Coordinates of N, CA, C and O in Angstrom, one line a residue:
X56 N 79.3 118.8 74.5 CA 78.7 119.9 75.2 C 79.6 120.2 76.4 O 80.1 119.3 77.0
X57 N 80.0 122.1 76.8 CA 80.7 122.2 77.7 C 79.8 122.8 78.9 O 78.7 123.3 78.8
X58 N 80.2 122.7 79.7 CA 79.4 123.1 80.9 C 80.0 123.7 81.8 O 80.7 123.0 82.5
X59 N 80.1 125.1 82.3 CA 80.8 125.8 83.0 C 80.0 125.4 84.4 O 78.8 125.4 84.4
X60 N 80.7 125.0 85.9 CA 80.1 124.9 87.2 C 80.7 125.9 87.6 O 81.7 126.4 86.9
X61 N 80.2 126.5 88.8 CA 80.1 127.0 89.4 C 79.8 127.0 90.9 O 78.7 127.3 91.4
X62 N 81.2 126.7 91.8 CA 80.4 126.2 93.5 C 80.7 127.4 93.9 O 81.8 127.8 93.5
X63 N 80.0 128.2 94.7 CA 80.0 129.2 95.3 C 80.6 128.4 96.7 O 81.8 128.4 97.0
X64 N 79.7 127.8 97.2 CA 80.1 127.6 98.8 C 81.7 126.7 98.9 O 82.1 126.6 100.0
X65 N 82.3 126.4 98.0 CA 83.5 125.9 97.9 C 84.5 126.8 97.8 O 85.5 126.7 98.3
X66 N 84.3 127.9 97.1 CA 85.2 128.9 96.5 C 85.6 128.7 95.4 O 86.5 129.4 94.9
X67 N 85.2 127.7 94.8 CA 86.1 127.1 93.3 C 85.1 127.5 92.2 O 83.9 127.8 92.4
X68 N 85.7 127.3 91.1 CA 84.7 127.8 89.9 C 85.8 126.9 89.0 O 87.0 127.0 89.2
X69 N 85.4 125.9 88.0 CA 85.8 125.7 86.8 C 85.1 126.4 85.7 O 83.8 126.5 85.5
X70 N 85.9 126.8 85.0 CA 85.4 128.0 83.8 C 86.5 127.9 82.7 O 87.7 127.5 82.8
X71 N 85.8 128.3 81.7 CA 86.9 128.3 80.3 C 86.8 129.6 79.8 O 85.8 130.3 79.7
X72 N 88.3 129.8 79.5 CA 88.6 131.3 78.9 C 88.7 130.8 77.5 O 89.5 129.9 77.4
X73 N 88.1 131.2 76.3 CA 88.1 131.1 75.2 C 88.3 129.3 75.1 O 87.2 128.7 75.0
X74 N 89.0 128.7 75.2 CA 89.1 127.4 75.1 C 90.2 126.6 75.8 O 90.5 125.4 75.5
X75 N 90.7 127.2 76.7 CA 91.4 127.2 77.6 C 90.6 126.8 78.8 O 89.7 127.6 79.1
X76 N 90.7 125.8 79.6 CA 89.7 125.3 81.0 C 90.6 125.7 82.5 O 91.8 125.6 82.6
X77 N 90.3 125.9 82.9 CA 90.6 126.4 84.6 C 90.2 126.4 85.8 O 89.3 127.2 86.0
X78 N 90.4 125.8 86.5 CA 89.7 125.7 88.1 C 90.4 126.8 88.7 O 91.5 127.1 88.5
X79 N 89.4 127.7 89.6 CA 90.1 128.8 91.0 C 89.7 128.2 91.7 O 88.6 127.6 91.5
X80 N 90.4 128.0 92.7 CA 89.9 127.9 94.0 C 90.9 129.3 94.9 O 92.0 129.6 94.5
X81 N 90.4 130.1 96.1 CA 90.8 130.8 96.7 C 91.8 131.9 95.7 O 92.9 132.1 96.0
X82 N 91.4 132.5 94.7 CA 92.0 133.3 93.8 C 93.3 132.8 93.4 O 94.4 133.4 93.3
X83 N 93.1 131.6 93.2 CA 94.4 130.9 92.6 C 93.9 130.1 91.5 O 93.0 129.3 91.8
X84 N 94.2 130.2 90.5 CA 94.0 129.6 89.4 C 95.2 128.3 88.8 O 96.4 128.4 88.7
X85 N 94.2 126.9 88.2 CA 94.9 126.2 87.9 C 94.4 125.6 86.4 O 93.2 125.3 86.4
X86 N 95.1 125.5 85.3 CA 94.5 125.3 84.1 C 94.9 123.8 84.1 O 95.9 123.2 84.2
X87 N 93.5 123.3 83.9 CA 92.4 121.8 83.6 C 92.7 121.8 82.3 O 93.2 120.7 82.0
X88 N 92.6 122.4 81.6 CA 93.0 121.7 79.9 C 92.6 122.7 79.0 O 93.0 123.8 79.1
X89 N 91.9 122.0 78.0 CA 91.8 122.9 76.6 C 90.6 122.2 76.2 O 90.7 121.1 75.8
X90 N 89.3 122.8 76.2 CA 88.3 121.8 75.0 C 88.1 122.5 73.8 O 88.3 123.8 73.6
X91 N 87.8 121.5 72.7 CA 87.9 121.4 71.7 C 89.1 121.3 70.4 O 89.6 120.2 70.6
X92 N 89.7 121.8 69.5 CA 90.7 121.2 68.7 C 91.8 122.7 68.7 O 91.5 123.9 68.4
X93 N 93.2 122.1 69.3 CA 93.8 122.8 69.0 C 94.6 123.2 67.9 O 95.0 122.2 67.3
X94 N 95.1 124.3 67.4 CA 95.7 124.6 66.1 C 97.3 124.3 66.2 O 98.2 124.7 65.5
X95 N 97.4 123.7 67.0 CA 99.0 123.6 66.9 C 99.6 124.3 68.4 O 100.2 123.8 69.4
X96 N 99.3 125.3 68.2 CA 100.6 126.2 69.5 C 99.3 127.0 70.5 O 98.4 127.7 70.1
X97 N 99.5 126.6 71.9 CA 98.9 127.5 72.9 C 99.8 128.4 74.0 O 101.0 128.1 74.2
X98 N 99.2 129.4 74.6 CA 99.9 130.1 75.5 C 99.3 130.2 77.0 O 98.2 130.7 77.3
X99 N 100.1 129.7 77.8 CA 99.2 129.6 79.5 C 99.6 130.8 79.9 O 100.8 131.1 79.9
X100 N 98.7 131.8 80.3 CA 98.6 133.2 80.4 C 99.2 132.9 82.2 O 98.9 131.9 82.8
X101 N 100.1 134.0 82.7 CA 100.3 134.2 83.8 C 99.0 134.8 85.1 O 99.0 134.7 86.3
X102 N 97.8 135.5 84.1 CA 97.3 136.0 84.7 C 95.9 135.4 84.1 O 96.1 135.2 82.9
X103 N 95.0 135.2 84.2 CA 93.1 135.1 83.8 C 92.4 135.6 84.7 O 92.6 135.2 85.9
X104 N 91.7 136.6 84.6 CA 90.5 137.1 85.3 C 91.4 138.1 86.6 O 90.9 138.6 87.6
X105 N 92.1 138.2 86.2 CA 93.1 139.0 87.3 C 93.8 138.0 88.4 O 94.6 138.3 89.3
X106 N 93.4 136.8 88.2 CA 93.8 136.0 88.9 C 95.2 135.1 88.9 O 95.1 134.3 87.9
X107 N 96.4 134.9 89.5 CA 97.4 134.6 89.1 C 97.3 132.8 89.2 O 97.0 132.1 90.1
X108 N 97.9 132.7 87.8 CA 98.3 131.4 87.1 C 98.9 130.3 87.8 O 99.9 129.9 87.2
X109 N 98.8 129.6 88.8 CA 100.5 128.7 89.6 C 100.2 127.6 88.9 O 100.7 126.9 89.7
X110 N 99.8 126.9 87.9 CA 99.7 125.2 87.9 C 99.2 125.0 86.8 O 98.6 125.9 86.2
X111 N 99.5 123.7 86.1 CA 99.1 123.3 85.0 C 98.6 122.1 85.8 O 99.4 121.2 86.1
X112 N 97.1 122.0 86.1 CA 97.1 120.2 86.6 C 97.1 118.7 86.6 O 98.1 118.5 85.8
X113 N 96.9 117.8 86.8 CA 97.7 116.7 85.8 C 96.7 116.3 85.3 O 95.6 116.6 85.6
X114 N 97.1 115.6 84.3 CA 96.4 115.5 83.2 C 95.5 116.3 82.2 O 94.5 116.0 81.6
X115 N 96.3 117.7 82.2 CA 95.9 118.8 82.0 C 95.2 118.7 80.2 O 94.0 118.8 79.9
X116 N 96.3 118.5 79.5 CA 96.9 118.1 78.2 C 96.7 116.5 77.6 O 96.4 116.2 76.5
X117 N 97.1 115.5 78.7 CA 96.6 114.6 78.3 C 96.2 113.8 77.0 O 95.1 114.0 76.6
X118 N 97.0 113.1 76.1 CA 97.0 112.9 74.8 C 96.0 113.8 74.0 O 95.1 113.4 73.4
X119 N 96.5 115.0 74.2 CA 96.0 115.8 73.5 C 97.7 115.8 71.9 O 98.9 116.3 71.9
X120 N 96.9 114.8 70.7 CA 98.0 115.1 69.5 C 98.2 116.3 68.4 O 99.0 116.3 67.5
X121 N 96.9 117.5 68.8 CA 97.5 118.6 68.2 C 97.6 119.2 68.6 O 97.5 120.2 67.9
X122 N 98.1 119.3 69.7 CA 99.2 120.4 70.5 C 100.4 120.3 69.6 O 100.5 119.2 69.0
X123 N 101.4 121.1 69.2 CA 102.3 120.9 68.8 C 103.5 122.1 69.9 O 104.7 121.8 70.4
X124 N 102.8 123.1 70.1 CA 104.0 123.8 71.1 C 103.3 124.4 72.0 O 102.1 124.7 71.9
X125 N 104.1 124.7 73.2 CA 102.9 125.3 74.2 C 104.2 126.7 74.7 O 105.3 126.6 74.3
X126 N 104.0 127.7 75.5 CA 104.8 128.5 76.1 C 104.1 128.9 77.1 O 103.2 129.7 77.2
X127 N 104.7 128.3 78.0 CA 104.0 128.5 79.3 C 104.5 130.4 80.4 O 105.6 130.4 80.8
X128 N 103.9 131.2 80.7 CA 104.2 132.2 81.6 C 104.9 131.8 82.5 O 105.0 130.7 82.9
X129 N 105.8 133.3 83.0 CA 106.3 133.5 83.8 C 105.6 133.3 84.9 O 104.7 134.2 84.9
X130 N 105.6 132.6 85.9 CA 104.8 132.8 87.1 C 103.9 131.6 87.5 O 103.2 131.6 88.5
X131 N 103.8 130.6 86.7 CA 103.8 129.4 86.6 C 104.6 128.6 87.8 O 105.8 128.5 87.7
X132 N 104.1 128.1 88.6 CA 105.0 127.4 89.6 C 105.1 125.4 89.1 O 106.1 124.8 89.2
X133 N 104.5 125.1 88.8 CA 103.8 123.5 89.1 C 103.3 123.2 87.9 O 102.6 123.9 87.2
X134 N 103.7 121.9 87.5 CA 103.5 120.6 86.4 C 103.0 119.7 86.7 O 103.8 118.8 87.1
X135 N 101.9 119.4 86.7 CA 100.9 118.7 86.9 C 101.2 117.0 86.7 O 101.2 116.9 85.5
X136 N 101.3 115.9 87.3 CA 101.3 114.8 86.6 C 100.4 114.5 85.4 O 99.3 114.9 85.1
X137 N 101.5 113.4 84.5 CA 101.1 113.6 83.2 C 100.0 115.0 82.8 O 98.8 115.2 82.8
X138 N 100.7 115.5 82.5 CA 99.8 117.2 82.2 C 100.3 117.3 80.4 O 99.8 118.0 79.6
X139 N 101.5 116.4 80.0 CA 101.4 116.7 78.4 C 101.6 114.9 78.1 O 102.1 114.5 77.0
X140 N 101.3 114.2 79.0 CA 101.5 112.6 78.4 C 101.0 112.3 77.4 O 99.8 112.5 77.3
X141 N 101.4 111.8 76.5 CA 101.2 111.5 75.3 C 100.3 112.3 74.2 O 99.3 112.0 73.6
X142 N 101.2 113.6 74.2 CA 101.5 114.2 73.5 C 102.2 114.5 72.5 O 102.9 115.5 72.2
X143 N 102.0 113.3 71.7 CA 102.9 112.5 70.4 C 103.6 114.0 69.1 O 104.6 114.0 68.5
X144 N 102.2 115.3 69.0 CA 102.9 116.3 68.4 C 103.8 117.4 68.9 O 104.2 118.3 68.2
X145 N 103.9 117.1 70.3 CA 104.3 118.2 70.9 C 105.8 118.2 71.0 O 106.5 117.5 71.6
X146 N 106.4 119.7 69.7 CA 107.9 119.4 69.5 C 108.4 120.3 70.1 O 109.6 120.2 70.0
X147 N 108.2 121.2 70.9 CA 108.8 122.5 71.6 C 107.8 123.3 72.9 O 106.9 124.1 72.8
X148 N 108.5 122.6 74.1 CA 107.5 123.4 75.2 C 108.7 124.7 75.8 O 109.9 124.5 75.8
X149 N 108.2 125.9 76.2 CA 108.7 126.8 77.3 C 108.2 127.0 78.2 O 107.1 127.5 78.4
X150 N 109.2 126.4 79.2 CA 108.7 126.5 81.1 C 109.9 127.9 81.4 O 111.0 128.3 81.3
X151 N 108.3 128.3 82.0 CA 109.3 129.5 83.0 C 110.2 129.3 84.0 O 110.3 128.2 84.7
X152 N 110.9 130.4 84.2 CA 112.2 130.3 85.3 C 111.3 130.2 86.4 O 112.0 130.1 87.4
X153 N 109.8 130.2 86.6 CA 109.4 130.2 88.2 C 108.9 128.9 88.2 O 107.9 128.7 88.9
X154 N 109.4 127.9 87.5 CA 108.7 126.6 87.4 C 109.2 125.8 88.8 O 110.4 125.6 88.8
X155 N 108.7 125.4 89.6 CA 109.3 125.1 90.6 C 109.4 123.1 90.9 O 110.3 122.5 91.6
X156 N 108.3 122.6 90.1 CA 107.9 121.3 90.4 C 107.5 120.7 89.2 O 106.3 121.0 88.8
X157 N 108.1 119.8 88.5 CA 107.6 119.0 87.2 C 107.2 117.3 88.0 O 108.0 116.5 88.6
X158 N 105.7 117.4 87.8 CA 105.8 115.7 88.9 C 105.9 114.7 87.6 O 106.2 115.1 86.4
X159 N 105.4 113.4 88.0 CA 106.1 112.4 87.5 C 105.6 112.3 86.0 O 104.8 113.3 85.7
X160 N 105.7 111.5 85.0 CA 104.9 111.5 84.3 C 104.8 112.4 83.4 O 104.9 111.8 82.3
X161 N 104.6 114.0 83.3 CA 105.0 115.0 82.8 C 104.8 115.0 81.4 O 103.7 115.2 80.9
X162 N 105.7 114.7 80.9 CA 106.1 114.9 79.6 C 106.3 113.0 78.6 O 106.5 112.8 77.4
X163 N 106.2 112.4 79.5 CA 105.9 110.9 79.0 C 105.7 111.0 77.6 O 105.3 112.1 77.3
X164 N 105.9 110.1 76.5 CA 105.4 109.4 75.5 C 104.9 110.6 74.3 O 104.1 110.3 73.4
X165 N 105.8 112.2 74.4 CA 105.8 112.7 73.9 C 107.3 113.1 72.9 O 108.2 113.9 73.1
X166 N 106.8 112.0 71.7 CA 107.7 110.9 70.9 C 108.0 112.0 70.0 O 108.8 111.7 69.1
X167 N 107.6 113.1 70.1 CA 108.1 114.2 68.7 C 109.0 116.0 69.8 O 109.2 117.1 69.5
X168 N 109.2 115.3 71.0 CA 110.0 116.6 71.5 C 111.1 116.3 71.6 O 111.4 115.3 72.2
X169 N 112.2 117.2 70.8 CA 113.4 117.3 70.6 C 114.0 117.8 71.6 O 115.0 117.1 71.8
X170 N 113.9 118.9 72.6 CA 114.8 119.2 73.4 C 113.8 119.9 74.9 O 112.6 120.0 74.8
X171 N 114.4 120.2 75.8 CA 113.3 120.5 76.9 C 114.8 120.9 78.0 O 115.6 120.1 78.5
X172 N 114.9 121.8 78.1 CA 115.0 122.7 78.5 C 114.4 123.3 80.7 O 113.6 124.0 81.3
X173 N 115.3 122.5 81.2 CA 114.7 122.7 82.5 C 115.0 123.8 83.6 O 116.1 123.9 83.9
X174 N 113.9 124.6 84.2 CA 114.3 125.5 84.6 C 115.4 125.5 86.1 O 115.6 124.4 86.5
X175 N 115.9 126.4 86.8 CA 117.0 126.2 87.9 C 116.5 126.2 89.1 O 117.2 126.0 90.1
X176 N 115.2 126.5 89.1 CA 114.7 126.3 90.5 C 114.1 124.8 90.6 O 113.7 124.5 91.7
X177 N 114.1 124.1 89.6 CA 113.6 122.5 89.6 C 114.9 121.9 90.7 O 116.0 122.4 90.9
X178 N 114.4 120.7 91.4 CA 115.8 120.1 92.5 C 115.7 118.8 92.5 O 116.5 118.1 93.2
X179 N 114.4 118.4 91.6 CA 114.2 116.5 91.5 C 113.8 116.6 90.1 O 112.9 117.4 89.9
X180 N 114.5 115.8 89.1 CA 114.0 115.1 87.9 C 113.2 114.1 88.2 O 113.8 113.0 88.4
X181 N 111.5 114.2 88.1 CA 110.4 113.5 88.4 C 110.8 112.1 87.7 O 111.7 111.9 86.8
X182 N 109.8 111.1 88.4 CA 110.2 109.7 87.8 C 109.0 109.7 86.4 O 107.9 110.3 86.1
X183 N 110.1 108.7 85.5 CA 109.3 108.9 84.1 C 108.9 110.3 83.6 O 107.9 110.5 83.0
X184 N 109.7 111.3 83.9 CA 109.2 112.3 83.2 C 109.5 112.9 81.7 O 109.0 113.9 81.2
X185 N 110.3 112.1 81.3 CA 110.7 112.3 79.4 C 110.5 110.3 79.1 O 111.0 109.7 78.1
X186 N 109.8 109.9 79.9 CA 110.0 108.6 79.6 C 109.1 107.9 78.2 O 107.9 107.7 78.2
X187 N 109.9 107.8 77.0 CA 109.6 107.4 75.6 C 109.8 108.5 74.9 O 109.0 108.5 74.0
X188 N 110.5 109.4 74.8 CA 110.6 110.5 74.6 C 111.6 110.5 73.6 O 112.6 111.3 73.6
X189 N 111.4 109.4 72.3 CA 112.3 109.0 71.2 C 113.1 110.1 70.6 O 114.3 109.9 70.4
X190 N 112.6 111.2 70.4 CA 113.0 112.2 69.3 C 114.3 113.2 70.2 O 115.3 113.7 69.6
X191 N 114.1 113.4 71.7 CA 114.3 114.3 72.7 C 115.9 113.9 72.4 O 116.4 112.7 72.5
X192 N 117.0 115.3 71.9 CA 118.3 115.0 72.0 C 119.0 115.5 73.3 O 119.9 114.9 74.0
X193 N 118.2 116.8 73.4 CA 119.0 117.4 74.3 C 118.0 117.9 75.9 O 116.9 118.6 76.1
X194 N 119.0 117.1 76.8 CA 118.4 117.2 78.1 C 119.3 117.8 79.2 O 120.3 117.2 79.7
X195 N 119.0 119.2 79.5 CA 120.5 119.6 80.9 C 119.7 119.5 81.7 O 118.5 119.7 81.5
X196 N 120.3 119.1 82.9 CA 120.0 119.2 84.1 C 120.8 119.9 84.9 O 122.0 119.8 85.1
X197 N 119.9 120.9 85.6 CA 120.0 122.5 86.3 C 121.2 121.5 87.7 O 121.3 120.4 88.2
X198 N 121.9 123.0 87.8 CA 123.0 122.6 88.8 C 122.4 122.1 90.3 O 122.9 121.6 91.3
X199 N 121.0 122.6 90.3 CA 120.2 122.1 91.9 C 119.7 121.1 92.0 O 119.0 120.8 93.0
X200 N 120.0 120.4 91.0 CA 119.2 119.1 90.6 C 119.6 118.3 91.9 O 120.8 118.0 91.8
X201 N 119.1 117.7 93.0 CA 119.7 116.4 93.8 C 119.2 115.1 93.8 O 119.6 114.2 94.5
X202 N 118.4 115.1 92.9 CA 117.5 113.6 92.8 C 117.2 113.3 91.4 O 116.9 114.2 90.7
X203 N 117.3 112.1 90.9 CA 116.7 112.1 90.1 C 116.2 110.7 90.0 O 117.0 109.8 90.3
X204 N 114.4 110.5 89.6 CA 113.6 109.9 89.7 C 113.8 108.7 88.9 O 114.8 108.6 88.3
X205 N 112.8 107.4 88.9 CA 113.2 105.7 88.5 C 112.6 106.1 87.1 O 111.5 106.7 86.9
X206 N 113.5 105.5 86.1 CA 113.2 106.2 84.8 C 112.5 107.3 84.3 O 111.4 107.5 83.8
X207 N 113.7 108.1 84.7 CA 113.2 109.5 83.7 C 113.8 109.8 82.4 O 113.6 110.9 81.9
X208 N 114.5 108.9 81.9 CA 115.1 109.4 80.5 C 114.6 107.7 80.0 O 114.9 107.5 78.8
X209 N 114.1 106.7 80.4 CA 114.0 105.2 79.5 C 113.2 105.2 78.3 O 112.0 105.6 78.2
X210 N 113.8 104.8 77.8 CA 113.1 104.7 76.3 C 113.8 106.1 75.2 O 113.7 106.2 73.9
X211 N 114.3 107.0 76.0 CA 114.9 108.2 74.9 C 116.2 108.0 74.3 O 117.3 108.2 74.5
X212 N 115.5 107.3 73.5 CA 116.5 106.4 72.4 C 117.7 107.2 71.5 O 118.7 106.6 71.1
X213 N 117.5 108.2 71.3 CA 118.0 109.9 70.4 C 118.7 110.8 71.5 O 119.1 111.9 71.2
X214 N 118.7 110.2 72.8 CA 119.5 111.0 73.7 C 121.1 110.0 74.1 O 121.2 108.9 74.7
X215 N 122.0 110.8 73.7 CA 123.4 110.2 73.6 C 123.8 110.8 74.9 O 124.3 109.9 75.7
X216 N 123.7 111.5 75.3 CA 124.4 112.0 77.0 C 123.5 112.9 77.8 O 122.5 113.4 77.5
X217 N 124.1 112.9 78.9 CA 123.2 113.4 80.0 C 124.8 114.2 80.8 O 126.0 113.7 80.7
X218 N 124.7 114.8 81.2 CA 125.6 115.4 82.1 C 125.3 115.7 83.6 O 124.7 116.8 83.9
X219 N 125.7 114.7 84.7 CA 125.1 114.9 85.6 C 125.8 115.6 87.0 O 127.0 115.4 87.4
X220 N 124.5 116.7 87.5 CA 125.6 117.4 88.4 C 126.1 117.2 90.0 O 125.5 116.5 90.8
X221 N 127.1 117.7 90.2 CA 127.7 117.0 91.8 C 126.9 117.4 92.5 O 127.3 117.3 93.7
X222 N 125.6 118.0 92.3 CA 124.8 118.0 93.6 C 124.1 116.7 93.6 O 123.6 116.4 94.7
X223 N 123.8 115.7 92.4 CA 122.6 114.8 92.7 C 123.1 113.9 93.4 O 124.1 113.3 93.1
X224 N 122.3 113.6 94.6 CA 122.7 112.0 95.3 C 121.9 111.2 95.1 O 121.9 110.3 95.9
X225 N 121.1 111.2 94.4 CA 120.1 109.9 94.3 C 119.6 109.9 92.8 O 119.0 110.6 91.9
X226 N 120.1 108.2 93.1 CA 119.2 108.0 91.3 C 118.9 106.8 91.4 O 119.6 105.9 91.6
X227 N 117.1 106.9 91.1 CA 116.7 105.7 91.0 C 117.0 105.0 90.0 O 117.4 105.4 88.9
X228 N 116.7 103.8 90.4 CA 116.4 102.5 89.3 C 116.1 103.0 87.7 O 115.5 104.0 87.5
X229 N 116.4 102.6 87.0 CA 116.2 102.7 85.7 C 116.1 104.0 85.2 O 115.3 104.1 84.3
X230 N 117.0 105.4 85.7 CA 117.0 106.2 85.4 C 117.9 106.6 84.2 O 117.8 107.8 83.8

């Protein structure tokens, strides 16, 4: 059973658009997840209810295994911790160029994505954020990159190189 709330005196509302879940708070919207079964491919709308899109929040997705592809909007700022973790079918995500923040976790233990694609305004590769990430060949890291987090590629067994740029000064442990 789904249950839409409703806090008026907070300003927030969790609500679902067709099957799609969403928290507003202050005319900003952040999508909570998906209930019920998905067919394979979703799209996170830049806009719901006229209200603009910034966030996917963590644990959005959350071993959710029939996801298979997602294409996220332009206008999208924020990646939610673990927001696709173990997401074992998920073989092809698109993040927008306004993606500003992938936190840690992210993309974890999603053992069927081949390539991932990061956008240029990203400037830290989050810790563990492709971590088990068997299948994943191809990973660039954007020229603004200056950090990169304590295993974010371990366990991506199918990834032969990384090419890393002269801006990064820091790399954790087991990256």
């Amino acid at each position: 059973i789904y249950r839409t709330v409703i806090m008026v005196a907070a300003l927030s509302a969790s609500i679902a658009r067709g099957q799609l879940t969403y928290h507003i708070t202050n005319d900003i919207v952040t999508i909570t997840g998906y209930s019920g079964a998905i067919t394979g491919h979703i799209d996170i709308p830049s806009v719901i209810d006229g209200k603009d899109v910034i966030s996917i929040g963590g644990n959005a997705f959350n071993g959710r295994t029939d996801l298979t592809s997602v294409a996220i909007a332009n206008g999208v700022n924020n990646i939610g911790q673990c927001a696709f973790l173990g997401c074992t079918s998920l073989t092809n995500i698109v993040i927008p160029a306004s993606a500003t923040n992938m936190e840690f976790y992210t993309f974890c233990e999603c053992i069927s994505l081949q390539n991932l694609e990061v956008p240029t305004n990203i400037t830290s590769i989050a810790s563990c954020l492709v971590l088990g990430c068997s299948s994943l060949s191809n990973f660039v890291i954007p020229e603004n990159v200056t950090s990169i987090g304590s295993f974010a590629f371990g366990s991506c067994t199918n990834l032969s190189s990384i090419r890393i740029p002269e801006n990064v000064t820091s790399i954790e442990a087991g990256a």
